[in-house]
CSV table of C-alpha atoms and ligand atoms in Angstrom, one decimal:
chain,number,residue,atom,x,y,z
A,1,MET,CA,-25.6,95.9,-241.9
A,2,GLU,CA,-24.3,96.9,-238.6
A,3,LEU,CA,-21.9,99.8,-237.9
A,4,LEU,CA,-20.2,101.1,-234.8
A,5,ILE,CA,-18.9,104.7,-234.3
A,6,GLN,CA,-16.7,104.6,-231.4
A,7,ASN,CA,-14.9,107.1,-229.2
A,8,GLY,CA,-16.5,110.2,-230.3
A,9,ILE,CA,-18.4,112.9,-228.5
A,10,VAL,CA,-22.1,112.8,-229.4
A,11,VAL,CA,-23.6,116.2,-229.6
A,12,ASN,CA,-27.3,116.9,-229.8
A,13,ALA,CA,-29.2,120.1,-229.5
A,14,ASP,CA,-29.7,119.5,-225.7
A,15,GLY,CA,-26.2,118.4,-224.7
A,16,ARG,CA,-23.1,116.2,-225.4
A,17,MET,CA,-21.6,113.0,-224.1
A,18,GLN,CA,-18.8,110.7,-224.8
A,19,ALA,CA,-20.5,107.8,-226.3
A,20,ASP,CA,-20.5,105.1,-229.0
A,21,VAL,CA,-23.1,104.9,-231.6
A,22,LEU,CA,-24.5,101.6,-232.9
A,23,VAL,CA,-26.3,101.7,-236.2
A,24,GLN,CA,-28.4,98.7,-237.3
A,25,GLY,CA,-29.9,99.0,-240.9
A,26,ASP,CA,-31.1,102.6,-241.4
A,27,ARG,CA,-31.6,103.4,-237.8
A,28,ILE,CA,-29.6,104.2,-234.7
A,29,ALA,CA,-29.8,101.2,-232.4
A,30,ALA,CA,-28.0,102.4,-229.3
A,31,VAL,CA,-25.9,105.3,-228.1
A,32,GLY,CA,-23.7,104.7,-224.9
A,33,ALA,CA,-20.4,104.1,-223.4
A,34,GLY,CA,-18.4,101.0,-224.4
A,35,LEU,CA,-20.9,99.5,-226.8
A,36,SER,CA,-19.6,96.3,-228.7
A,37,CYS,CA,-21.0,94.6,-231.6
A,38,PRO,CA,-19.0,91.6,-233.0
A,39,GLY,CA,-18.8,91.7,-236.7
A,40,ALA,CA,-20.0,95.3,-237.2
A,41,ALA,CA,-17.9,97.6,-239.3
A,42,ARG,CA,-16.3,100.3,-237.2
A,43,ILE,CA,-15.5,103.9,-237.5
A,44,ASP,CA,-12.9,105.5,-235.0
A,45,ALA,CA,-14.3,108.9,-234.2
A,46,GLU,CA,-11.6,109.8,-231.6
A,47,GLY,CA,-11.1,113.5,-231.2
A,48,CYS,CA,-14.3,114.1,-233.4
A,49,PHE,CA,-17.8,115.0,-232.7
A,50,VAL,CA,-20.7,112.8,-233.8
A,51,LEU,CA,-23.7,115.0,-235.0
A,52,PRO,CA,-27.0,114.4,-236.5
A,53,GLY,CA,-26.9,114.9,-240.4
A,54,PHE,CA,-27.5,118.6,-241.3
A,55,ILE,CA,-30.7,119.5,-243.1
A,56,ASP,CA,-30.6,122.4,-245.6
A,57,THR,CA,-34.0,124.1,-245.5
A,58,HIS,CA,-33.4,126.1,-248.6
A,59,THR,CA,-31.9,124.9,-252.0
A,60,HIS,CA,-32.7,125.5,-255.6
A,61,PHE,CA,-31.2,122.5,-257.6
A,62,ASP,CA,-31.9,122.3,-261.2
A,63,LEU,CA,-33.7,125.7,-261.3
A,64,ASP,CA,-34.6,127.2,-264.7
A,65,THR,CA,-35.5,131.0,-264.2
A,66,GLY,CA,-36.5,131.3,-267.8
A,67,SER,CA,-33.4,133.1,-268.8
A,68,ALA,CA,-30.9,131.0,-267.0
A,69,ARG,CA,-30.6,127.5,-265.6
A,70,THR,CA,-28.6,126.9,-262.4
A,71,ALA,CA,-25.2,125.3,-262.6
A,72,ASP,CA,-26.1,122.6,-260.0
A,73,ASP,CA,-28.7,120.0,-260.5
A,74,PHE,CA,-29.7,117.3,-257.8
A,75,ILE,CA,-26.6,115.1,-258.7
A,76,THR,CA,-24.0,117.9,-258.3
A,77,GLY,CA,-25.8,119.7,-255.6
A,78,GLY,CA,-26.6,116.5,-253.6
A,79,ARG,CA,-22.9,115.5,-253.8
A,80,ALA,CA,-21.8,118.9,-252.5
A,81,ALA,CA,-24.3,118.8,-249.8
A,82,LEU,CA,-23.4,115.5,-248.5
A,83,LEU,CA,-19.7,116.3,-248.4
A,84,GLY,CA,-20.4,119.2,-246.2
A,85,GLY,CA,-22.3,117.0,-243.9
A,86,THR,CA,-25.9,117.7,-245.2
A,87,THR,CA,-27.7,114.6,-245.3
A,88,ALA,CA,-31.0,116.2,-246.5
A,89,VAL,CA,-32.1,119.1,-248.4
A,90,LEU,CA,-35.5,120.9,-248.8
A,91,ASP,CA,-35.7,122.0,-252.3
A,92,PHE,CA,-38.3,124.2,-253.9
A,93,ALA,CA,-40.6,122.3,-256.3
A,94,THR,CA,-42.2,125.2,-258.1
A,95,GLN,CA,-45.6,125.3,-259.8
A,96,ALA,CA,-45.7,126.7,-263.3
A,97,ARG,CA,-48.2,129.4,-263.9
A,98,GLY,CA,-51.1,127.5,-265.4
A,99,GLY,CA,-49.7,124.2,-264.1
A,100,THR,CA,-50.6,122.1,-261.1
A,101,LEU,CA,-48.8,121.4,-257.9
A,102,GLN,CA,-48.9,117.7,-258.8
A,103,GLU,CA,-47.1,118.4,-262.0
A,104,ALA,CA,-44.4,120.4,-260.1
A,105,PHE,CA,-44.1,117.4,-257.5
A,106,ASP,CA,-43.7,114.9,-260.4
A,107,ALA,CA,-41.1,117.1,-262.1
A,108,TRP,CA,-38.9,117.6,-259.1
A,109,SER,CA,-39.3,113.9,-258.2
A,110,GLU,CA,-37.7,113.2,-261.6
A,111,LYS,CA,-35.1,115.8,-261.3
A,112,ALA,CA,-34.0,114.4,-257.8
A,113,ARG,CA,-33.6,110.9,-259.1
A,114,GLY,CA,-30.0,109.7,-258.2
A,115,CYS,CA,-29.3,112.4,-255.7
A,116,SER,CA,-26.6,111.6,-253.1
A,117,CYS,CA,-28.4,113.1,-250.2
A,118,ASN,CA,-32.0,112.7,-248.9
A,119,TYR,CA,-34.5,115.2,-250.1
A,120,GLY,CA,-37.8,116.6,-249.6
A,121,PHE,CA,-39.8,119.4,-251.3
A,122,HIS,CA,-41.3,122.8,-250.2
A,123,MET,CA,-43.9,123.5,-252.9
A,124,ALA,CA,-43.8,126.9,-254.2
A,125,ILE,CA,-47.1,128.2,-255.3
A,126,ALA,CA,-47.2,130.5,-258.4
A,127,GLN,CA,-51.0,130.7,-258.8
A,128,TRP,CA,-53.6,130.7,-256.1
A,129,ASP,CA,-56.9,129.7,-257.3
A,130,ALA,CA,-59.6,127.1,-256.4
A,131,ARG,CA,-57.8,124.4,-258.4
A,132,THR,CA,-54.6,125.0,-256.5
A,133,GLU,CA,-56.3,125.1,-253.2
A,134,ALA,CA,-58.0,121.7,-253.9
A,135,GLU,CA,-54.6,120.1,-254.4
A,136,LEU,CA,-53.4,120.8,-250.9
A,137,PRO,CA,-54.5,117.6,-249.2
A,138,GLN,CA,-52.9,115.5,-252.0
A,139,MET,CA,-49.6,117.4,-251.4
A,140,THR,CA,-50.0,116.4,-247.6
A,141,ARG,CA,-50.6,112.8,-248.6
A,142,LEU,CA,-47.4,113.1,-250.6
A,143,GLY,CA,-45.5,114.3,-247.6
A,144,VAL,CA,-45.2,118.0,-248.8
A,145,THR,CA,-46.0,119.9,-245.7
A,146,SER,CA,-44.5,123.3,-246.3
A,147,TYR,CA,-45.2,126.0,-248.9
A,148,LYS,CA,-43.2,128.8,-250.3
A,149,LEU,CA,-44.9,132.1,-251.5
A,150,TYR,CA,-43.1,134.9,-253.3
A,151,MET,CA,-43.8,138.5,-253.0
A,152,VAL,CA,-41.4,139.2,-255.9
A,153,TYR,CA,-40.5,138.0,-259.5
A,154,ASP,CA,-43.1,138.2,-262.4
A,155,GLY,CA,-44.4,134.6,-262.9
A,156,LEU,CA,-44.1,133.8,-259.2
A,157,ARG,CA,-45.4,136.5,-257.0
A,158,LEU,CA,-48.8,136.3,-255.3
A,159,ASP,CA,-50.7,139.4,-254.2
A,160,ASP,CA,-51.5,140.0,-250.6
A,161,GLY,CA,-55.0,138.5,-250.8
A,162,ALA,CA,-53.8,135.3,-252.4
A,163,ILE,CA,-51.0,135.2,-249.6
A,164,TYR,CA,-53.7,135.6,-247.0
A,165,ALA,CA,-56.0,132.9,-248.5
A,166,ALA,CA,-53.1,130.5,-248.9
A,167,LEU,CA,-51.9,130.9,-245.3
A,168,LYS,CA,-55.3,129.9,-244.2
A,169,ALA,CA,-55.6,126.9,-246.3
A,170,ALA,CA,-52.1,125.8,-245.4
A,171,LYS,CA,-52.9,126.0,-241.7
A,172,ARG,CA,-55.8,123.7,-242.3
A,173,GLU,CA,-53.4,121.1,-243.7
A,174,GLY,CA,-51.0,121.7,-240.8
A,175,ALA,CA,-48.4,123.1,-243.2
A,176,LEU,CA,-45.8,125.8,-242.8
A,177,VAL,CA,-45.7,128.6,-245.3
A,178,GLY,CA,-42.4,130.4,-245.9
A,179,VAL,CA,-42.5,133.7,-247.8
A,180,HIS,CA,-39.8,135.6,-249.7
A,181,CYS,CA,-40.4,139.2,-248.4
A,182,GLU,CA,-39.4,142.2,-250.5
A,183,ASN,CA,-41.6,144.9,-251.9
A,184,TRP,CA,-41.7,144.2,-255.6
A,185,ASP,CA,-43.4,147.4,-256.8
A,186,VAL,CA,-41.1,149.5,-254.9
A,187,LEU,CA,-37.8,147.8,-255.7
A,188,ASN,CA,-38.7,148.0,-259.4
A,189,ARG,CA,-39.2,151.7,-259.4
A,190,ARG,CA,-35.9,152.0,-257.5
A,191,ILE,CA,-34.0,149.9,-260.1
A,192,ALA,CA,-35.1,152.5,-262.6
A,193,GLU,CA,-34.1,155.4,-260.4
A,194,VAL,CA,-30.6,153.7,-259.5
A,195,LYS,CA,-29.8,153.0,-263.2
A,196,ALA,CA,-30.7,156.5,-264.0
A,197,ALA,CA,-28.4,157.8,-261.5
A,198,GLY,CA,-25.7,155.9,-263.2
A,199,PHE,CA,-25.4,152.7,-261.1
A,200,THR,CA,-25.7,150.1,-263.8
A,201,GLY,CA,-23.3,147.5,-262.5
A,202,PRO,CA,-23.6,145.3,-259.3
A,203,THR,CA,-23.3,148.3,-256.9
A,204,GLY,CA,-26.6,149.2,-258.0
A,205,HIS,CA,-28.2,146.0,-256.6
A,206,PRO,CA,-28.1,146.8,-252.9
A,207,ARG,CA,-29.1,150.5,-253.7
A,208,SER,CA,-32.3,149.1,-255.3
A,209,ARG,CA,-33.4,146.8,-252.6
A,210,PRO,CA,-32.2,148.6,-249.2
A,211,ALA,CA,-33.4,147.3,-245.9
A,212,PRO,CA,-36.8,148.9,-245.9
A,213,VAL,CA,-37.7,147.0,-248.9
A,214,GLU,CA,-37.4,143.8,-247.0
A,215,ALA,CA,-38.7,145.3,-243.7
A,216,GLU,CA,-41.9,146.7,-245.3
A,217,ALA,CA,-42.6,143.3,-246.8
A,218,VAL,CA,-41.9,141.4,-243.4
A,219,ALA,CA,-44.2,143.8,-241.5
A,220,ARG,CA,-46.8,143.4,-244.2
A,221,LEU,CA,-46.6,139.5,-244.2
A,222,MET,CA,-46.7,139.6,-240.3
A,223,ARG,CA,-50.0,141.5,-240.4
A,224,ILE,CA,-51.5,139.3,-243.1
A,225,ALA,CA,-50.5,136.2,-241.0
A,226,GLU,CA,-52.1,137.7,-238.0
A,227,LEU,CA,-55.3,138.3,-240.0
A,228,ALA,CA,-55.1,134.7,-241.3
A,229,GLU,CA,-54.4,133.4,-237.7
A,230,ALA,CA,-51.7,131.3,-239.2
A,231,PRO,CA,-48.1,130.4,-238.5
A,232,VAL,CA,-45.6,131.8,-241.1
A,233,SER,CA,-41.9,131.7,-241.8
A,234,VAL,CA,-39.6,134.3,-243.2
A,235,VAL,CA,-37.1,132.8,-245.6
A,236,HIS,CA,-33.5,134.3,-246.0
A,237,LEU,CA,-34.0,137.0,-243.6
A,238,SER,CA,-31.2,139.5,-244.1
A,239,THR,CA,-31.8,142.7,-242.2
A,240,ALA,CA,-32.1,144.0,-238.7
A,241,GLU,CA,-35.1,145.9,-239.6
A,242,GLY,CA,-36.8,142.8,-240.8
A,243,LEU,CA,-36.0,141.0,-237.6
A,244,SER,CA,-37.5,143.8,-235.7
A,245,GLU,CA,-40.8,143.4,-237.5
A,246,ALA,CA,-40.8,139.6,-236.9
A,247,ARG,CA,-40.0,140.4,-233.2
A,248,ARG,CA,-43.2,142.7,-233.0
A,249,ALA,CA,-45.3,140.1,-234.4
A,250,ARG,CA,-44.1,137.5,-231.9
A,251,ALA,CA,-44.7,140.0,-229.2
A,252,ARG,CA,-48.3,140.2,-230.4
A,253,GLY,CA,-48.5,136.4,-229.7
A,254,GLN,CA,-47.9,135.3,-233.3
A,255,GLU,CA,-46.2,132.1,-234.3
A,256,VAL,CA,-43.3,133.3,-236.5
A,257,TYR,CA,-40.3,131.2,-237.7
A,258,LEU,CA,-37.2,132.7,-239.1
A,259,GLU,CA,-34.5,131.4,-241.6
A,260,THR,CA,-31.3,133.3,-242.5
A,261,CYS,CA,-28.3,132.2,-244.6
A,262,PRO,CA,-24.5,132.1,-244.2
A,263,GLN,CA,-24.2,135.0,-246.6
A,264,TYR,CA,-26.2,137.4,-244.4
A,265,LEU,CA,-24.0,136.4,-241.5
A,266,LEU,CA,-20.7,136.6,-243.0
A,267,LEU,CA,-20.5,139.0,-246.0
A,268,THR,CA,-21.5,142.6,-246.6
A,269,GLU,CA,-22.5,144.9,-249.4
A,270,ASP,CA,-18.9,146.0,-249.9
A,271,CYS,CA,-18.7,142.8,-252.0
A,272,TYR,CA,-20.8,144.4,-254.9
A,273,ALA,CA,-17.7,146.9,-255.4
A,274,ALA,CA,-15.2,144.0,-256.0
A,275,PRO,CA,-14.0,143.3,-259.5
A,276,ASP,CA,-16.2,140.2,-259.6
A,277,GLY,CA,-19.2,142.1,-257.8
A,278,GLU,CA,-21.8,140.3,-260.0
A,279,LYS,CA,-21.0,137.0,-258.2
A,280,TYR,CA,-22.6,138.4,-255.1
A,281,VAL,CA,-26.0,139.3,-256.7
A,282,MET,CA,-28.6,137.6,-254.9
A,283,SER,CA,-32.0,138.6,-253.5
A,284,PRO,CA,-32.2,139.9,-250.8
A,285,PRO,CA,-28.9,141.5,-251.2
A,286,LEU,CA,-25.9,141.4,-248.9
A,287,ARG,CA,-26.2,144.0,-246.1
A,288,THR,CA,-24.2,145.9,-243.5
A,289,GLU,CA,-21.9,145.0,-240.6
A,290,ALA,CA,-24.7,146.2,-238.2
A,291,ASP,CA,-27.3,143.8,-239.9
A,292,LYS,CA,-24.7,140.9,-239.7
A,293,ALA,CA,-24.3,141.7,-235.9
A,294,ALA,CA,-28.0,141.6,-235.4
A,295,LEU,CA,-28.5,138.4,-237.2
A,296,TRP,CA,-25.5,136.8,-235.2
A,297,ALA,CA,-27.2,138.1,-232.0
A,298,ALA,CA,-30.5,136.6,-232.8
A,299,LEU,CA,-28.9,133.4,-233.5
A,300,ALA,CA,-27.3,133.2,-230.2
A,301,ALA,CA,-30.6,134.2,-228.4
A,302,GLY,CA,-32.4,131.5,-230.2
A,303,GLU,CA,-34.6,133.8,-232.2
A,304,ILE,CA,-33.7,132.3,-235.5
A,305,ASP,CA,-34.9,128.8,-236.2
A,306,TYR,CA,-32.8,127.4,-239.1
A,307,ILE,CA,-30.2,128.2,-241.4
A,308,GLY,CA,-30.7,127.3,-245.1
A,309,THR,CA,-28.1,128.2,-247.9
A,310,ASP,CA,-30.5,129.4,-250.7
A,311,HIS,CA,-27.9,127.4,-252.9
A,312,CYS,CA,-28.8,128.9,-256.3
A,313,SER,CA,-25.6,128.5,-258.2
A,314,PHE,CA,-24.7,130.3,-261.5
A,315,THR,CA,-21.4,130.4,-263.3
A,316,MET,CA,-19.4,133.5,-263.6
A,317,ALA,CA,-20.1,133.4,-267.5
A,318,GLN,CA,-23.8,133.4,-266.7
A,319,LYS,CA,-23.4,136.3,-264.3
A,320,ARG,CA,-20.9,138.3,-266.2
A,321,ALA,CA,-23.0,138.3,-269.2
A,322,TYR,CA,-25.2,140.9,-267.5
A,323,ALA,CA,-22.5,142.7,-265.2
A,324,HIS,CA,-23.4,145.9,-267.1
A,325,ASP,CA,-27.1,145.5,-266.0
A,326,PHE,CA,-27.5,144.4,-262.4
A,327,ALA,CA,-31.1,143.7,-262.7
A,328,ARG,CA,-30.5,141.0,-265.2
A,329,ILE,CA,-27.8,139.2,-263.3
A,330,PRO,CA,-29.0,135.6,-262.5
A,331,ASN,CA,-29.7,135.8,-258.7
A,332,GLY,CA,-28.2,133.5,-256.3
A,333,GLY,CA,-25.0,131.9,-255.1
A,334,ALA,CA,-23.6,128.4,-254.3
A,335,GLY,CA,-23.3,127.5,-250.6
A,336,VAL,CA,-24.7,123.9,-249.9
A,337,GLN,CA,-21.2,122.5,-249.1
A,338,HIS,CA,-19.9,125.1,-246.8
A,339,ARG,CA,-22.8,125.8,-244.4
A,340,GLY,CA,-21.6,123.5,-241.7
A,341,GLN,CA,-18.0,124.7,-241.8
A,342,LEU,CA,-19.0,128.3,-241.9
A,343,LEU,CA,-21.3,128.0,-239.0
A,344,TYR,CA,-18.8,126.1,-237.1
A,345,THR,CA,-15.9,128.3,-237.7
A,346,TYR,CA,-17.4,131.8,-237.5
A,347,GLY,CA,-20.2,130.5,-235.0
A,348,VAL,CA,-18.9,128.0,-232.6
A,349,CYS,CA,-15.1,128.6,-232.7
A,350,ALA,CA,-15.6,132.5,-232.6
A,351,GLY,CA,-17.7,131.9,-229.5
A,352,ARG,CA,-20.8,133.4,-230.9
A,353,ILE,CA,-23.0,130.1,-230.6
A,354,THR,CA,-22.3,126.8,-228.9
A,355,LEU,CA,-22.0,123.5,-230.8
A,356,GLU,CA,-25.2,122.6,-229.4
A,357,GLN,CA,-26.8,125.6,-230.9
A,358,MET,CA,-25.3,124.8,-234.2
A,359,VAL,CA,-27.0,121.5,-234.1
A,360,GLN,CA,-30.2,123.1,-233.1
A,361,LEU,CA,-30.1,125.4,-236.3
A,362,LEU,CA,-28.8,122.8,-238.6
A,363,SER,CA,-30.5,119.6,-237.7
A,364,ALA,CA,-33.0,119.5,-234.8
A,365,GLY,CA,-34.8,122.9,-235.6
A,366,PRO,CA,-35.3,122.1,-239.1
A,367,ALA,CA,-36.3,118.6,-238.6
A,368,ARG,CA,-38.9,119.7,-235.9
A,369,CYS,CA,-40.2,122.6,-237.9
A,370,PHE,CA,-40.6,120.8,-241.0
A,371,GLY,CA,-42.1,117.5,-239.8
A,372,MET,CA,-39.0,115.3,-240.5
A,373,ASP,CA,-39.9,112.8,-237.6
A,374,GLY,CA,-37.1,110.6,-236.7
A,375,ARG,CA,-34.4,113.0,-237.7
A,376,GLY,CA,-32.3,115.8,-236.2
A,377,ALA,CA,-30.7,113.9,-233.2
A,378,VAL,CA,-28.3,111.0,-232.6
A,379,ALA,CA,-30.5,108.8,-230.4
A,380,PRO,CA,-31.8,105.3,-230.4
A,381,GLY,CA,-34.6,104.8,-233.0
A,382,MET,CA,-33.5,107.8,-235.1
A,383,ALA,CA,-32.6,107.6,-238.7
A,384,ALA,CA,-29.0,107.0,-239.1
A,385,ASP,CA,-28.0,110.2,-240.8
A,386,VAL,CA,-24.9,110.8,-238.8
A,387,VAL,CA,-21.8,113.1,-239.3
A,388,VAL,CA,-18.4,112.5,-237.8
A,389,TRP,CA,-17.1,116.0,-237.5
A,390,ASP,CA,-13.4,116.4,-237.3
A,391,PRO,CA,-12.7,119.9,-235.5
A,392,GLY,CA,-9.0,119.7,-236.3
A,393,PHE,CA,-9.5,120.3,-240.0
A,394,THR,CA,-8.3,123.7,-241.4
A,395,GLY,CA,-8.7,125.0,-244.9
A,396,VAL,CA,-9.7,127.9,-247.2
A,397,ILE,CA,-12.7,127.9,-249.4
A,398,THR,CA,-11.9,128.6,-253.1
A,399,ASP,CA,-13.9,129.3,-256.2
A,400,THR,CA,-12.9,126.1,-257.8
A,401,GLY,CA,-12.1,123.6,-255.1
A,402,THR,CA,-15.6,122.6,-254.5
A,403,ALA,CA,-17.7,119.6,-255.1
A,404,HIS,CA,-20.6,121.6,-256.8
A,405,ASN,CA,-20.7,122.3,-260.4
A,406,CYS,CA,-20.2,126.0,-260.3
A,407,ASP,CA,-16.9,128.0,-260.8
A,408,ASN,CA,-17.5,130.3,-258.0
A,409,SER,CA,-18.4,130.6,-254.2
A,410,PRO,CA,-19.3,133.9,-252.5
A,411,PHE,CA,-17.3,132.4,-249.6
A,412,ALA,CA,-14.0,132.1,-251.6
A,413,GLY,CA,-11.1,133.4,-249.5
A,414,LEU,CA,-12.8,132.6,-246.1
A,415,ALA,CA,-10.7,130.2,-243.8
A,416,VAL,CA,-12.7,127.5,-242.3
A,417,ARG,CA,-12.2,124.9,-239.5
A,418,GLY,CA,-13.9,121.5,-239.1
A,419,ARG,CA,-15.2,119.1,-241.7
A,420,ALA,CA,-17.5,116.3,-242.2
A,421,ARG,CA,-14.9,113.4,-242.3
A,422,GLU,CA,-17.4,110.6,-242.2
A,423,VAL,CA,-21.0,110.7,-243.1
A,424,LEU,CA,-23.7,108.0,-242.6
A,425,LEU,CA,-26.8,108.2,-244.9
A,426,ASN,CA,-29.8,106.0,-243.9
A,427,GLY,CA,-27.1,103.8,-242.1
A,428,GLN,CA,-25.0,103.6,-245.0
A,429,HIS,CA,-21.2,104.7,-245.0
A,430,VAL,CA,-21.3,107.2,-247.9
A,431,VAL,CA,-18.5,109.7,-247.1
A,432,ALA,CA,-15.1,108.4,-245.8
A,433,GLU,CA,-12.1,110.6,-245.0
A,434,GLY,CA,-13.9,113.6,-246.7
A,435,ALA,CA,-14.6,111.6,-249.9
A,436,LEU,CA,-17.8,110.3,-251.4
A,437,ILE,CA,-17.7,106.7,-251.6
A,438,ALA,CA,-21.3,105.9,-252.3
A,439,PRO,CA,-23.0,108.4,-254.6
A,440,GLY,CA,-26.7,108.3,-255.4
A,441,CYS,CA,-28.1,106.9,-252.2
A,442,GLY,CA,-30.4,109.6,-251.3
A,443,ARG,CA,-34.1,109.0,-250.5
A,444,TYR,CA,-37.3,111.1,-250.7
A,445,ILE,CA,-38.4,112.1,-247.1
A,446,PRO,CA,-42.2,112.4,-247.0
A,447,ARG,CA,-43.0,114.7,-244.0
A,448,LYS,CA,-45.7,115.1,-241.6
A,449,GLY,CA,-47.2,118.3,-240.7
A,450,TYR,CA,-44.8,120.9,-239.1
A,451,GLY,CA,-44.1,120.7,-235.3
A,452,ARG,CA,-44.8,123.7,-233.3
A,453,CYS,CA,-41.4,125.0,-232.3
A,454,ARG,CA,-42.6,128.3,-230.7
B,501,URP,O1,-31.1,135.3,-255.3
B,501,URP,C1,-31.7,134.4,-254.8
B,501,URP,N1,-31.9,134.2,-253.6
B,501,URP,N2,-32.1,133.4,-255.7
B,501,URP,C2,-32.9,132.3,-255.6
B,501,URP,C3,-34.3,132.5,-255.6
B,501,URP,C4,-34.8,133.1,-254.2
B,501,URP,O2,-35.2,134.3,-254.2
B,501,URP,O3,-34.8,132.4,-253.2
B,502,ZN,ZN1,-34.3,130.8,-252.5
């Protein structure tokens, strides 16, 4: 099957050019001016940008927290991702305490069957012991080359010694470890204090987890990684203070990667006082204008490596059931469909970052850091995961007008510009005029070790 994308402006992380793109099978065969290929199907990209498919470094599809199951699984989440131009997600396969990494890999592989976008797995380690450590080489063989460790949540969190040991072991495998950084013991004390002070609803959530709860944990992680002599990544960084701690570690010569999410760039803790404040309960919580400004500045300066959504969707009914007790509201929000539009509108169109930087953050950076060889650029030989981005589109995000299976979006009410008009996945035309025309075509992406990006 041959397909020719004509008349668009190809944008990669290192520049742009007016060029056609020839796709043969699942690969890009040529990029250049005036390409012709008799018999090839054609997409006219006049007035559009031609971008490498976006990679979402942080999704939770089909997650069962024990008390709530996410509204989205890989079918609905993958569909929403693809419609937003995200051609691959890295979801968190999660080890059960007492279970093995292989069991988690098998369970997530089963969950992901029929996904509409490509996918890989980070492996979340919930129990660090000799058996888990012995499984790491097998994970590498399966193409799982990144891990997630939690400093929070009973049933998931590891102590500092386990984090230290896991970082060392992952380094031996050439794997990158991402860590959820919050101080669990302190935040639980604060939850009790905040409730005792009368803040039992959603406004109690940010009070219980202020910036130092994240910053202390980032600082501690940085020192643990320094001692382990291992690279490390901070997932969903939300504060200026946490950023400062990561900068200090980099200044010491450490290899530190940073992820943030659209919600920390665009929303503030004022949301918790809204009538539907429970919608915004996620961890870490939304922050201040000053934190947002610091994160945007860090994006522009190239200090942040990738943007994931932390798509972890719960319905309003699931959230409202605990609106009177913020500590029990299911944590997380939907975002997988809108990451590209939000970054384009509030980053590129607002003049905060260039389109090339957006490609770096959404495609090239994640591909490199997470060992997704052959992805992250529109160039000959690369996988034909391609987005035709229409910059002329305008719209407003609503709670219900989305492709995911959730009745709310933290971004509802935000105006957006641009959309993924056409999407090619593994060389197949899967989104046309913004509609999904070929569902269920996603493939598992086995990954190599991470590529040093800093
Ligand atoms: O609130 C959030 N972010 N829920 C998802 C799980 C996590 O902590 O990443
Ligand atoms: Zn998450």
